Each structure stands twice: as C-alpha cells, then as structure tokens.
PDB file of C-alpha atoms in Angstrom:
ATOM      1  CA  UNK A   1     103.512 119.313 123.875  1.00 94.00           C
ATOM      2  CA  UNK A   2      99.878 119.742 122.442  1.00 96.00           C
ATOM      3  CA  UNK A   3      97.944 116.349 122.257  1.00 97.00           C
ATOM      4  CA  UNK A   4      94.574 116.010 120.397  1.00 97.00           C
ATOM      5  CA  UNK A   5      92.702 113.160 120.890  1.00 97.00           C
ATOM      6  CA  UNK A   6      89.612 112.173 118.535  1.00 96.00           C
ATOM      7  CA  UNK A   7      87.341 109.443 119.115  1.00 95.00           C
ATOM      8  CA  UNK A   8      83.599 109.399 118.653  1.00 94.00           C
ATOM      9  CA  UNK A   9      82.774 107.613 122.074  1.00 94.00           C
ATOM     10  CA  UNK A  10      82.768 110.038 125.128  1.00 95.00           C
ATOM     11  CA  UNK A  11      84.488 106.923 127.078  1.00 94.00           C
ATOM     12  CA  UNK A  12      87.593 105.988 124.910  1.00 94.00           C
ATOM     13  CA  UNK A  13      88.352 110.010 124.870  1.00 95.00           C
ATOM     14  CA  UNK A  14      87.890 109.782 128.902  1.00 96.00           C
ATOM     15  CA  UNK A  15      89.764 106.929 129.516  1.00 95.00           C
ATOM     16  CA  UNK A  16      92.837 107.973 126.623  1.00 96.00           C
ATOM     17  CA  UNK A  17      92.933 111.620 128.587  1.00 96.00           C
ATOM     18  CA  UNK A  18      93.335 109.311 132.126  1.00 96.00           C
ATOM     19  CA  UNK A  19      96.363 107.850 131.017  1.00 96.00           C
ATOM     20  CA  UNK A  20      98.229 110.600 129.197  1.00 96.00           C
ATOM     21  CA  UNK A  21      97.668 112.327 132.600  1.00 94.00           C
ATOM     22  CA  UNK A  22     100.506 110.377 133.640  1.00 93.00           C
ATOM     23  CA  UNK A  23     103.277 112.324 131.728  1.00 94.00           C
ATOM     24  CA  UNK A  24     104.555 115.761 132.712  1.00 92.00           C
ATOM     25  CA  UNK A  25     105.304 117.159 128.902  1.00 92.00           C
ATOM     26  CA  UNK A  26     102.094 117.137 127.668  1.00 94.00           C
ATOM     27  CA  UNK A  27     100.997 121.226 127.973  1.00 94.00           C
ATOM     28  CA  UNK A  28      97.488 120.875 126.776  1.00 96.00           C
ATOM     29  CA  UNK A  29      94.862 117.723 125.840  1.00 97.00           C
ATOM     30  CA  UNK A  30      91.761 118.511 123.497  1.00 97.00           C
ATOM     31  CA  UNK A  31      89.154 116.620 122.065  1.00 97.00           C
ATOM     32  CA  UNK A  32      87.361 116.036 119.074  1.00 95.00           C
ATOM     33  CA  UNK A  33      84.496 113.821 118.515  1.00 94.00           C
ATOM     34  CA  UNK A  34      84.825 112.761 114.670  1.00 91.00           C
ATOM     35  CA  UNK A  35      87.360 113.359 111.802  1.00 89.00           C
ATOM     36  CA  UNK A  36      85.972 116.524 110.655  1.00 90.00           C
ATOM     37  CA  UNK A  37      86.022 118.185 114.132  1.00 93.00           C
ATOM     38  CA  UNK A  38      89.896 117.335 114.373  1.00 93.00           C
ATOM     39  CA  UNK A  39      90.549 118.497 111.151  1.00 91.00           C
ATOM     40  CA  UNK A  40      89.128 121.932 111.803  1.00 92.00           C
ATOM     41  CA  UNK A  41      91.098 122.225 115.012  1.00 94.00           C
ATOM     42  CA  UNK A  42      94.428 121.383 113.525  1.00 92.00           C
ATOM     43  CA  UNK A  43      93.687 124.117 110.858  1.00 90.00           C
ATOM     44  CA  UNK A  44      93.480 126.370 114.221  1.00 91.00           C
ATOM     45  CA  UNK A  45      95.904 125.007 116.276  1.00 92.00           C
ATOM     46  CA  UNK A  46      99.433 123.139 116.613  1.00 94.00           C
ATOM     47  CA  UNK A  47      98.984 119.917 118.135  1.00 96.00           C
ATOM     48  CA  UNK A  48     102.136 117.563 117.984  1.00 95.00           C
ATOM     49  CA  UNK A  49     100.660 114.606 118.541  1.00 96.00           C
ATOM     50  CA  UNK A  50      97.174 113.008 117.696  1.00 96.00           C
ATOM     51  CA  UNK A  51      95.360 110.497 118.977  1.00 96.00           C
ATOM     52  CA  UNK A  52      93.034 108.708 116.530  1.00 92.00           C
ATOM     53  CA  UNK A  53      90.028 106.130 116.594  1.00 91.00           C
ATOM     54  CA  UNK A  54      90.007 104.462 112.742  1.00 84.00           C
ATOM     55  CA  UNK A  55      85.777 104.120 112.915  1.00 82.00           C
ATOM     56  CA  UNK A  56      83.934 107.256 113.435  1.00 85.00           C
ATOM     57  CA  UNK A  57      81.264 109.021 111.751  1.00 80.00           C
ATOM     58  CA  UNK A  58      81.464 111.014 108.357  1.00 76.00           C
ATOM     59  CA  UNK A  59      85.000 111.113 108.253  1.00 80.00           C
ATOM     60  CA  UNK A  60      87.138 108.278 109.885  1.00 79.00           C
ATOM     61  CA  UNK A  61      90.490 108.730 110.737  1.00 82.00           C
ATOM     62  CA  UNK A  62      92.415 107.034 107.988  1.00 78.00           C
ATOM     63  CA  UNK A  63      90.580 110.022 105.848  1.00 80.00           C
ATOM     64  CA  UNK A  64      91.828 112.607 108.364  1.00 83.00           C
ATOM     65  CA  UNK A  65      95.125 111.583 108.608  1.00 80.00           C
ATOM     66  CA  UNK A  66      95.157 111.764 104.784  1.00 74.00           C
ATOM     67  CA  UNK A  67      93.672 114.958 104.611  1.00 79.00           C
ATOM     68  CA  UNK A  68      96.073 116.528 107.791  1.00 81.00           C
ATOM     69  CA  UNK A  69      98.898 115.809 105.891  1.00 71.00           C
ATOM     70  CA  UNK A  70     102.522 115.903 107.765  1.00 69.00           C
ATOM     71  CA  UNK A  71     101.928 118.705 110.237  1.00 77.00           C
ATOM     72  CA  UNK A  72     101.538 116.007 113.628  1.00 88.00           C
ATOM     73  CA  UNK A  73     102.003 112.588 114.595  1.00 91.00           C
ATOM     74  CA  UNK A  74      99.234 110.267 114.869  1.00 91.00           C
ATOM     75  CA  UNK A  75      99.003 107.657 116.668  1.00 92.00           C
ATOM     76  CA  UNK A  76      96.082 104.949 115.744  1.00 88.00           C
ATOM     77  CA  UNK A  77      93.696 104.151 118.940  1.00 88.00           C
ATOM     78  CA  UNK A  78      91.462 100.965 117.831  1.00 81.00           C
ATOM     79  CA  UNK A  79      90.322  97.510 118.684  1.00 77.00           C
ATOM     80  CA  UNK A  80      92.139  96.419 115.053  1.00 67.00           C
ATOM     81  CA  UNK A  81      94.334  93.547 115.529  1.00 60.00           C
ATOM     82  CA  UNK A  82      98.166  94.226 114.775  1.00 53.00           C
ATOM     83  CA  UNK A  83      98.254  92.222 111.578  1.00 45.00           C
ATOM     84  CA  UNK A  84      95.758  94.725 110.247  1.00 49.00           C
ATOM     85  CA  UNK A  85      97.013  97.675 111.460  1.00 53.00           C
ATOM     86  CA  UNK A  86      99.968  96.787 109.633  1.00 50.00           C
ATOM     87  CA  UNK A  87      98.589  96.747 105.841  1.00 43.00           C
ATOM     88  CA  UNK A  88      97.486 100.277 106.188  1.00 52.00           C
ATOM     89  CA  UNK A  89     100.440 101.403 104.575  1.00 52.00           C
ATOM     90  CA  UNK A  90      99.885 105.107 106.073  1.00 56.00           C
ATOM     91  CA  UNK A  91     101.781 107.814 106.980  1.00 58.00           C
ATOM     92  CA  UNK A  92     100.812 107.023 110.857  1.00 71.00           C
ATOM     93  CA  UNK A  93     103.471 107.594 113.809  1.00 82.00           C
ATOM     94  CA  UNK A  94     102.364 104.523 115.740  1.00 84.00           C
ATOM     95  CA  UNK A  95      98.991 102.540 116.677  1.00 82.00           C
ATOM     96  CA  UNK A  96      97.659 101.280 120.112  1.00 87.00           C
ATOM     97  CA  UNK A  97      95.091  98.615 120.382  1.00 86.00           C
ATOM     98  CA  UNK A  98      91.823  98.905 122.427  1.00 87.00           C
ATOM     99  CA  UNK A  99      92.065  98.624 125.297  1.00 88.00           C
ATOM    100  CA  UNK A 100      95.006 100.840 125.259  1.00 91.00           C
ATOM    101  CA  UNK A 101      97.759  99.065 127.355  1.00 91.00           C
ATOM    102  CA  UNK A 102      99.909 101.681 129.993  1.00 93.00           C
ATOM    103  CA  UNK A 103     102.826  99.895 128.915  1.00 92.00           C
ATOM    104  CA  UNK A 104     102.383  99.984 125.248  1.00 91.00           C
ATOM    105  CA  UNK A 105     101.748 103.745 125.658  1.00 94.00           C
ATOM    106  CA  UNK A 106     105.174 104.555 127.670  1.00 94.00           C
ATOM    107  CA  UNK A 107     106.802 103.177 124.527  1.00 92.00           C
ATOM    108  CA  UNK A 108     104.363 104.950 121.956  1.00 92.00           C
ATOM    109  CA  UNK A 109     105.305 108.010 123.976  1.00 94.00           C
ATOM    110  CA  UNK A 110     108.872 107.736 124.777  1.00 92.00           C
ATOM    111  CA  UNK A 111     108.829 107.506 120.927  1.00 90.00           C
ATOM    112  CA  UNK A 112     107.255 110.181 120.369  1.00 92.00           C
ATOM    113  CA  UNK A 113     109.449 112.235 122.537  1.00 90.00           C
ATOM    114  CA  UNK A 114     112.878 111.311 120.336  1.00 88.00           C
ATOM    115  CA  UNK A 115     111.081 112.159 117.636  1.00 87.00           C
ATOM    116  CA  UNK A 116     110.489 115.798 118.344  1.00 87.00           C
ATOM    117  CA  UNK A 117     113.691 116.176 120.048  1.00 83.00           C
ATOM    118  CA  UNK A 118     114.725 115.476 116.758  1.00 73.00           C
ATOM    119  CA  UNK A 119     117.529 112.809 118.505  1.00 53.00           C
ATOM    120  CA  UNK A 120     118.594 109.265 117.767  1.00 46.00           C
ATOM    121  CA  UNK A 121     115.009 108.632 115.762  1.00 45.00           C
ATOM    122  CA  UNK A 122     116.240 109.333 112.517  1.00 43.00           C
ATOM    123  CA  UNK A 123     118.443 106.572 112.318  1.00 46.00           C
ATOM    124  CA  UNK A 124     115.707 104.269 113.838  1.00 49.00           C
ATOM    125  CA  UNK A 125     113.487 105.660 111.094  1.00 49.00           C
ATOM    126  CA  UNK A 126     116.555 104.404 108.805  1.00 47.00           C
ATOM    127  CA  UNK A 127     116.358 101.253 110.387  1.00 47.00           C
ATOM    128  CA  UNK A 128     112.020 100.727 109.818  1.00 46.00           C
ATOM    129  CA  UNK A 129     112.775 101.638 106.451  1.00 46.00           C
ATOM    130  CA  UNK A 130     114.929  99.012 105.502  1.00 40.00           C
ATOM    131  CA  UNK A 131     112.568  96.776 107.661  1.00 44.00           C
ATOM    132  CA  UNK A 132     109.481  97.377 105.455  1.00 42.00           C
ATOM    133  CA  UNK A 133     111.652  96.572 102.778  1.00 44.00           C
ATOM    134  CA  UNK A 134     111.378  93.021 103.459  1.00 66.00           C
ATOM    135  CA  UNK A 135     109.023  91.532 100.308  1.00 80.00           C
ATOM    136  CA  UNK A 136     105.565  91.106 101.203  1.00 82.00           C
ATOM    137  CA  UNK A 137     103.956  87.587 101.000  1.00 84.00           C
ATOM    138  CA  UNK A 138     101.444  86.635  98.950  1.00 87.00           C
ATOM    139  CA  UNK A 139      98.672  86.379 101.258  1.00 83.00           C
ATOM    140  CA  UNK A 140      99.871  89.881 102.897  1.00 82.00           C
ATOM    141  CA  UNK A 141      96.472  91.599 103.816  1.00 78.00           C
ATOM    142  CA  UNK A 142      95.822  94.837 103.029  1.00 81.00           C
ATOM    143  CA  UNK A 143      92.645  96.704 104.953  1.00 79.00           C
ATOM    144  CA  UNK A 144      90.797  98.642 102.458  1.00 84.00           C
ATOM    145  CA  UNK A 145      88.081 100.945 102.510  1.00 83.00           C
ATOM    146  CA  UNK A 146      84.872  99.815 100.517  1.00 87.00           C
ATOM    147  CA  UNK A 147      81.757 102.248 100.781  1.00 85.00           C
ATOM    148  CA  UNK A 148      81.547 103.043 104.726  1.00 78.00           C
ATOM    149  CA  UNK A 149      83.312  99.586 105.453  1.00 80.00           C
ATOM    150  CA  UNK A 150      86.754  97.897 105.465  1.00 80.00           C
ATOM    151  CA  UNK A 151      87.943  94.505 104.516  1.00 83.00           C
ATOM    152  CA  UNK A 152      91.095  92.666 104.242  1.00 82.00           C
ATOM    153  CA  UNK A 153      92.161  92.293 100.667  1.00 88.00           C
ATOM    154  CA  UNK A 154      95.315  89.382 100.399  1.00 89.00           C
ATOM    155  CA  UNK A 155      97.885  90.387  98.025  1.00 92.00           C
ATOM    156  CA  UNK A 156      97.009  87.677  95.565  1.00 94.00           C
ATOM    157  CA  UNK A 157      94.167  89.079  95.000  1.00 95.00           C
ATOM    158  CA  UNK A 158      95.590  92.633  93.179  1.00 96.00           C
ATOM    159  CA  UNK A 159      95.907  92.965  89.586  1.00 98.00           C
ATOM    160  CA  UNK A 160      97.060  96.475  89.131  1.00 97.00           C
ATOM    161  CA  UNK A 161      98.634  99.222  91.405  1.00 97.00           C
ATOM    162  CA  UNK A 162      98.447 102.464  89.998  1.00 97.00           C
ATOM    163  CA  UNK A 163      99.917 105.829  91.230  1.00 94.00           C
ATOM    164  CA  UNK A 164      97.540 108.490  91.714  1.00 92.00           C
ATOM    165  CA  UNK A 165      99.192 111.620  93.437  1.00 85.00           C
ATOM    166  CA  UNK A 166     100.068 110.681  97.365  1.00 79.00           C
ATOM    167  CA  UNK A 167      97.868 107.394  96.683  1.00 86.00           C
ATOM    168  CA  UNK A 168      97.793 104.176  95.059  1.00 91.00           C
ATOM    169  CA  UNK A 169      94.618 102.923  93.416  1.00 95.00           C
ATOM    170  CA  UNK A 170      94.642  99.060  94.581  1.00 96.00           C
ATOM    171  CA  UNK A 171      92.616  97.519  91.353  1.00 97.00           C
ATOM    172  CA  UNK A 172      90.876  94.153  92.141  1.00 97.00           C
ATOM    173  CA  UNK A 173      89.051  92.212  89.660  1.00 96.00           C
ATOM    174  CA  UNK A 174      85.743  93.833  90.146  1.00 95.00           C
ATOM    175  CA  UNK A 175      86.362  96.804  92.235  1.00 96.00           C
ATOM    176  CA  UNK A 176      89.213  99.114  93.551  1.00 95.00           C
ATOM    177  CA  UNK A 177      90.230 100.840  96.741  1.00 93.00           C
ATOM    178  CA  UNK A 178      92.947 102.806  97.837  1.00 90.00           C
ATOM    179  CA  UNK A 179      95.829 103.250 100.136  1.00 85.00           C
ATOM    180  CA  UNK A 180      98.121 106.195 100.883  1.00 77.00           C
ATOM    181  CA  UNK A 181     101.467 105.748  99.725  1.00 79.00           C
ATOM    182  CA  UNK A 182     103.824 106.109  96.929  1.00 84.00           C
ATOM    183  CA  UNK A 183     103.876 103.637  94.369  1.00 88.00           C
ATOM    184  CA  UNK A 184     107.596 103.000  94.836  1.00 87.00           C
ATOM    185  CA  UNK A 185     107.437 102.520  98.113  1.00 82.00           C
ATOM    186  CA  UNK A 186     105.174  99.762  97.557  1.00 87.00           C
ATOM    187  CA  UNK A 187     106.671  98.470  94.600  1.00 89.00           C
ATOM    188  CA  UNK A 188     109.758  97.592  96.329  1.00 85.00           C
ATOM    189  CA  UNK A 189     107.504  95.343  98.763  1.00 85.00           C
ATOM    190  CA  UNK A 190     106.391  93.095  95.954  1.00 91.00           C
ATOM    191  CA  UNK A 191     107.829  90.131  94.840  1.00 91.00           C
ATOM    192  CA  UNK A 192     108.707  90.334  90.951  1.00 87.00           C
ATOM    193  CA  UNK A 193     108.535  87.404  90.168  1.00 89.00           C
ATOM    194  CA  UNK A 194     104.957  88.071  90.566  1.00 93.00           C
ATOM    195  CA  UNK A 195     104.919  92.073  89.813  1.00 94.00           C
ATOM    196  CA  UNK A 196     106.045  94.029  86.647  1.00 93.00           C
ATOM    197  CA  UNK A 197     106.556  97.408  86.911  1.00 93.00           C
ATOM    198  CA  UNK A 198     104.671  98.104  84.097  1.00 94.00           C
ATOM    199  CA  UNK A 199     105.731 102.116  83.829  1.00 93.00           C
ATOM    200  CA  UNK A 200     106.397 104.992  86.744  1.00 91.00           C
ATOM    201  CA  UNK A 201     102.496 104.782  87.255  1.00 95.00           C
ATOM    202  CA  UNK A 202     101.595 101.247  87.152  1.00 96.00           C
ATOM    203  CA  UNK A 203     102.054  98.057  88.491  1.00 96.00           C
ATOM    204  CA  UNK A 204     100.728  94.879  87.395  1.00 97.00           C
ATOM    205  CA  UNK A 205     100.384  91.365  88.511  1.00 96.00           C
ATOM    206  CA  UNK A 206     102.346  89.735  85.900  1.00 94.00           C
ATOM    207  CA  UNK A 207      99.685  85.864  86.073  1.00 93.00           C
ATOM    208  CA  UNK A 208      96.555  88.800  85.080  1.00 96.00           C
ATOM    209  CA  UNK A 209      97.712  89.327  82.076  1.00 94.00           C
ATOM    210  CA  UNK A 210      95.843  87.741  79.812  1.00 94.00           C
ATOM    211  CA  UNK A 211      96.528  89.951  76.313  1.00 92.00           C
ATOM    212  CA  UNK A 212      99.915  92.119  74.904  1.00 91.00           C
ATOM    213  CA  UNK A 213      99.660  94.333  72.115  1.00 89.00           C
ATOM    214  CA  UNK A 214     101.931  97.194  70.366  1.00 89.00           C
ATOM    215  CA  UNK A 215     102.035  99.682  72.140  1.00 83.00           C
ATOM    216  CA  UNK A 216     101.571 103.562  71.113  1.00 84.00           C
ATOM    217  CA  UNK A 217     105.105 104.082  71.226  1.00 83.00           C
ATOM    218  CA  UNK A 218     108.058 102.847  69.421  1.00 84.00           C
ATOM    219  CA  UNK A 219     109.206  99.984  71.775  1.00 85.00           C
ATOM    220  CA  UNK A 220     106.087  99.985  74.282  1.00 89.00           C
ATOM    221  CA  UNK A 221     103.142  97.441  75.036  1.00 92.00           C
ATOM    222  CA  UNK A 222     100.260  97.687  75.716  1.00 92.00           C
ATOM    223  CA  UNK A 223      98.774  94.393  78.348  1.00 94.00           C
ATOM    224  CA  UNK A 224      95.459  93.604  79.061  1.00 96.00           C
ATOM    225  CA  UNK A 225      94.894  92.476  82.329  1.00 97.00           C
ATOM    226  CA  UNK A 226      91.752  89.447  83.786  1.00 96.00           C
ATOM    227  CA  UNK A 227      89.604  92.536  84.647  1.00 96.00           C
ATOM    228  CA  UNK A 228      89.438  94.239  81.444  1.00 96.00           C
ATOM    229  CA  UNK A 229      91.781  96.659  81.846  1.00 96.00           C
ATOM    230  CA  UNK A 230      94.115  97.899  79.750  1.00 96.00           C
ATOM    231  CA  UNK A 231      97.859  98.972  81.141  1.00 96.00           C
ATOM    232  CA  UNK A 232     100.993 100.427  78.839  1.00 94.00           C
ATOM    233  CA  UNK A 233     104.344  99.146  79.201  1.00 93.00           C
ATOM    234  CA  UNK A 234     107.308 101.290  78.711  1.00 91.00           C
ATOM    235  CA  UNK A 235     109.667 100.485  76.283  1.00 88.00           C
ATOM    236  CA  UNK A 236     112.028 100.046  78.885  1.00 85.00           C
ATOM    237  CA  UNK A 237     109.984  97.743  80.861  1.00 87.00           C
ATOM    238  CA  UNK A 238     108.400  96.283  77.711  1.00 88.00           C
ATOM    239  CA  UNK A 239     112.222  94.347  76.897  1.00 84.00           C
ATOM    240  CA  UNK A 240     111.526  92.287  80.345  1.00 80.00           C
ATOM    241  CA  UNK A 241     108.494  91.487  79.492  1.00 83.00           C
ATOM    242  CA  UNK A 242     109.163  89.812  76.051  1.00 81.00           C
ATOM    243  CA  UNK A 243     111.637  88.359  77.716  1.00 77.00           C
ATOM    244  CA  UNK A 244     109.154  86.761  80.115  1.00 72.00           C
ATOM    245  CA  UNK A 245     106.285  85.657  77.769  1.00 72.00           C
ATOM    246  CA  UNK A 246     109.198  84.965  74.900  1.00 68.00           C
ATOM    247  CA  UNK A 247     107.489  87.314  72.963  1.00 65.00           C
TER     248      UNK A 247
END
C-alpha cells in the first residue's frame, strides 16, 4: 500500500509518518508540502491512500481532492471540528482531527484496508448511504469556501442549489460558493417542505420566492427568487407548485 501524505507544516507530515509507522502494509510513505505538489505526484504515481491537511497554500486540499478525482482515498488531517467536517459534502474516504488520535487512526485504517480488499465495505457503504439520507435540519452548516477563507453557511440561509457538472453552486443572497456533489444527492437531504425541485438543475428554497411567471414552455414557470434571480420550473414540477401558491 502507497500512502501520500500532504500537509504544509514539516511537523504534522513528521508526526502523521510516526504513526503510520505502526502498520506493516503500508510499502512506501511520501510527502508533499501543498495541494499542487500532491497533485503532480499522483499524476506520477499510484498512491492508495492520501493523507490531507484542508489549509495549505495555493491549492488546499478540498481543491485537490476535487481535482484528483476517484483514483485514491483521502483521508482529511485537520484541527476542523467534526460537525464541520461533516457539511463538506465531498467525495473524502474519512477525516482525522488534529491532533490525530492512534485510536481514531486504527479505525480510519482498518477501514481503509476492507475497502481495498474490496470485502464486507460495500455493504457498509450501502449502509452510510442510507444514513446520509436522513433530511438535513435547517440550521445544518455547510463549510464553504469564500476567496482564500471558509465559513459555515446554515441551511436556512440557501436560496438556490444549482447543478454544475460534479458540483453544486450553493447561491446565497449576496454571494455563492460551492460544494462537490451531485445535485440529487443533495436534494434528497432537504426537507421539501422547504425545497422545490425546481428542474434536473435547480433547486430552490420554496419561502425565496418572491415572483412566478409563464414560463418559456408550454406548462413551465418561471420564479424569481429574494436575490434577484431568476429560476425555470418544469412543467412537471411547475403542477406542484401551483398547487402550493394556489396559483
């Protein structure tokens, strides 16, 4: 097993390589100091399993482990608490907090084991996915990148998700961020009695719309949302929402 761990402090590598000195699979350990570093090396090399700080210089690793795509399993190394490590929403293996805790790392890595023996962890993957089915509450935070920084956007606070390739573009009232993940995954997260799917692209806090219109298409809307936007409704979807404003 090929491990990579990137971190831009010389001591969090150190102390990361200390510990995974403990198991016996592991056939090589490297080392990059930012995002762009590790994403050179994994163009070079097969490592199955990554070790990544979130923070780091130029790019930070929720960027590289959206540009790295499926190929290995990361596994989040940062002083985030839990709750936030838990609205990223990414494609990430696992996370351990700073300090990393021995224990917490025999389970991250007897995980990671089943998974590329290719074993029982499908059907515990079954079982997360019908976990993070479970609707998300209201003030659910998500952490978002803004500029070089990150803050924790509640869920009451989106307008509009929209679907933009392996991301969704998280509209807020004066800005928008974004999160990688499919729109359908997310949509069946939200609550609808707060959410209308407005088409295949879009979502749309239902208490932001402030304007509906005829839409381009026989059948369709057209809502405008608090922000200014402006969001079609399928026909389809366009029947629940009459039904909701008793249009």
């Amino acid at each position: 097993m090929n491990v990579l761990i990137v971190d831009d402090e010389p001591l969090a590598r150190q102390e990361i390589r200390r510990l995974l000195g403990r198991y016996s699979q592991l056939d090589s350990i490297s080392e990059a100091a930012d995002g762009a570093e590790a994403l050179a090396l994994l163009q070079e090399q097969e490592f199955q399993v990554v070790f990544v700080d979130i923070r780091m210089p130029e790019m930070d690793g929720i960027e590289l482990v959206a540009s790295a795509g499926n190929r290995s399993l990361f596994v989040f190394c940062t002083a985030y608490s839990q709750h936030a490590l838990e609205a990223f929403d990414l494609n990430a293996f696992d996370y351990l907090l700073k300090p990393v805790n021995p224990n917490r790392l025999d389970q991250v890595m007897a995980k990671v084991d089943l998974a590329l023996s290719g074993k029982s962890y499908h059907g515990q993957q079954e079982q997360e996915k019908a976990s993070t089915a479970d609707i998300l509450p209201e003030n659910h935070g998500f952490l978002l990148k803004f500029g070089h920084d990150y803050r924790i956007v509640r869920l009451q606070d989106v307008l509009r998700f929209e679907a933009l390739g392996n991301h969704v573009v998280v509209h807020l009232e004066k800005e928008k961020s974004y999160i990688q993940s499919s729109l359908s995954r997310l949509e069946a997260k939200l609550d609808d009695s707060h959410f209308l799917k407005a088409s295949r692209s879009d979502v749309v806090r239902i208490d932001a719309i402030c304007k509906v219109e005829e839409g381009m298409n026989p059948g369709s809307l057209m809502v405008q949302l608090s922000n200014g936007q402006s969001v079609d409704v399928s026909r389809r979807q366009a029947q629940y929402l009459k039904k909701q404003f008793s249009i």
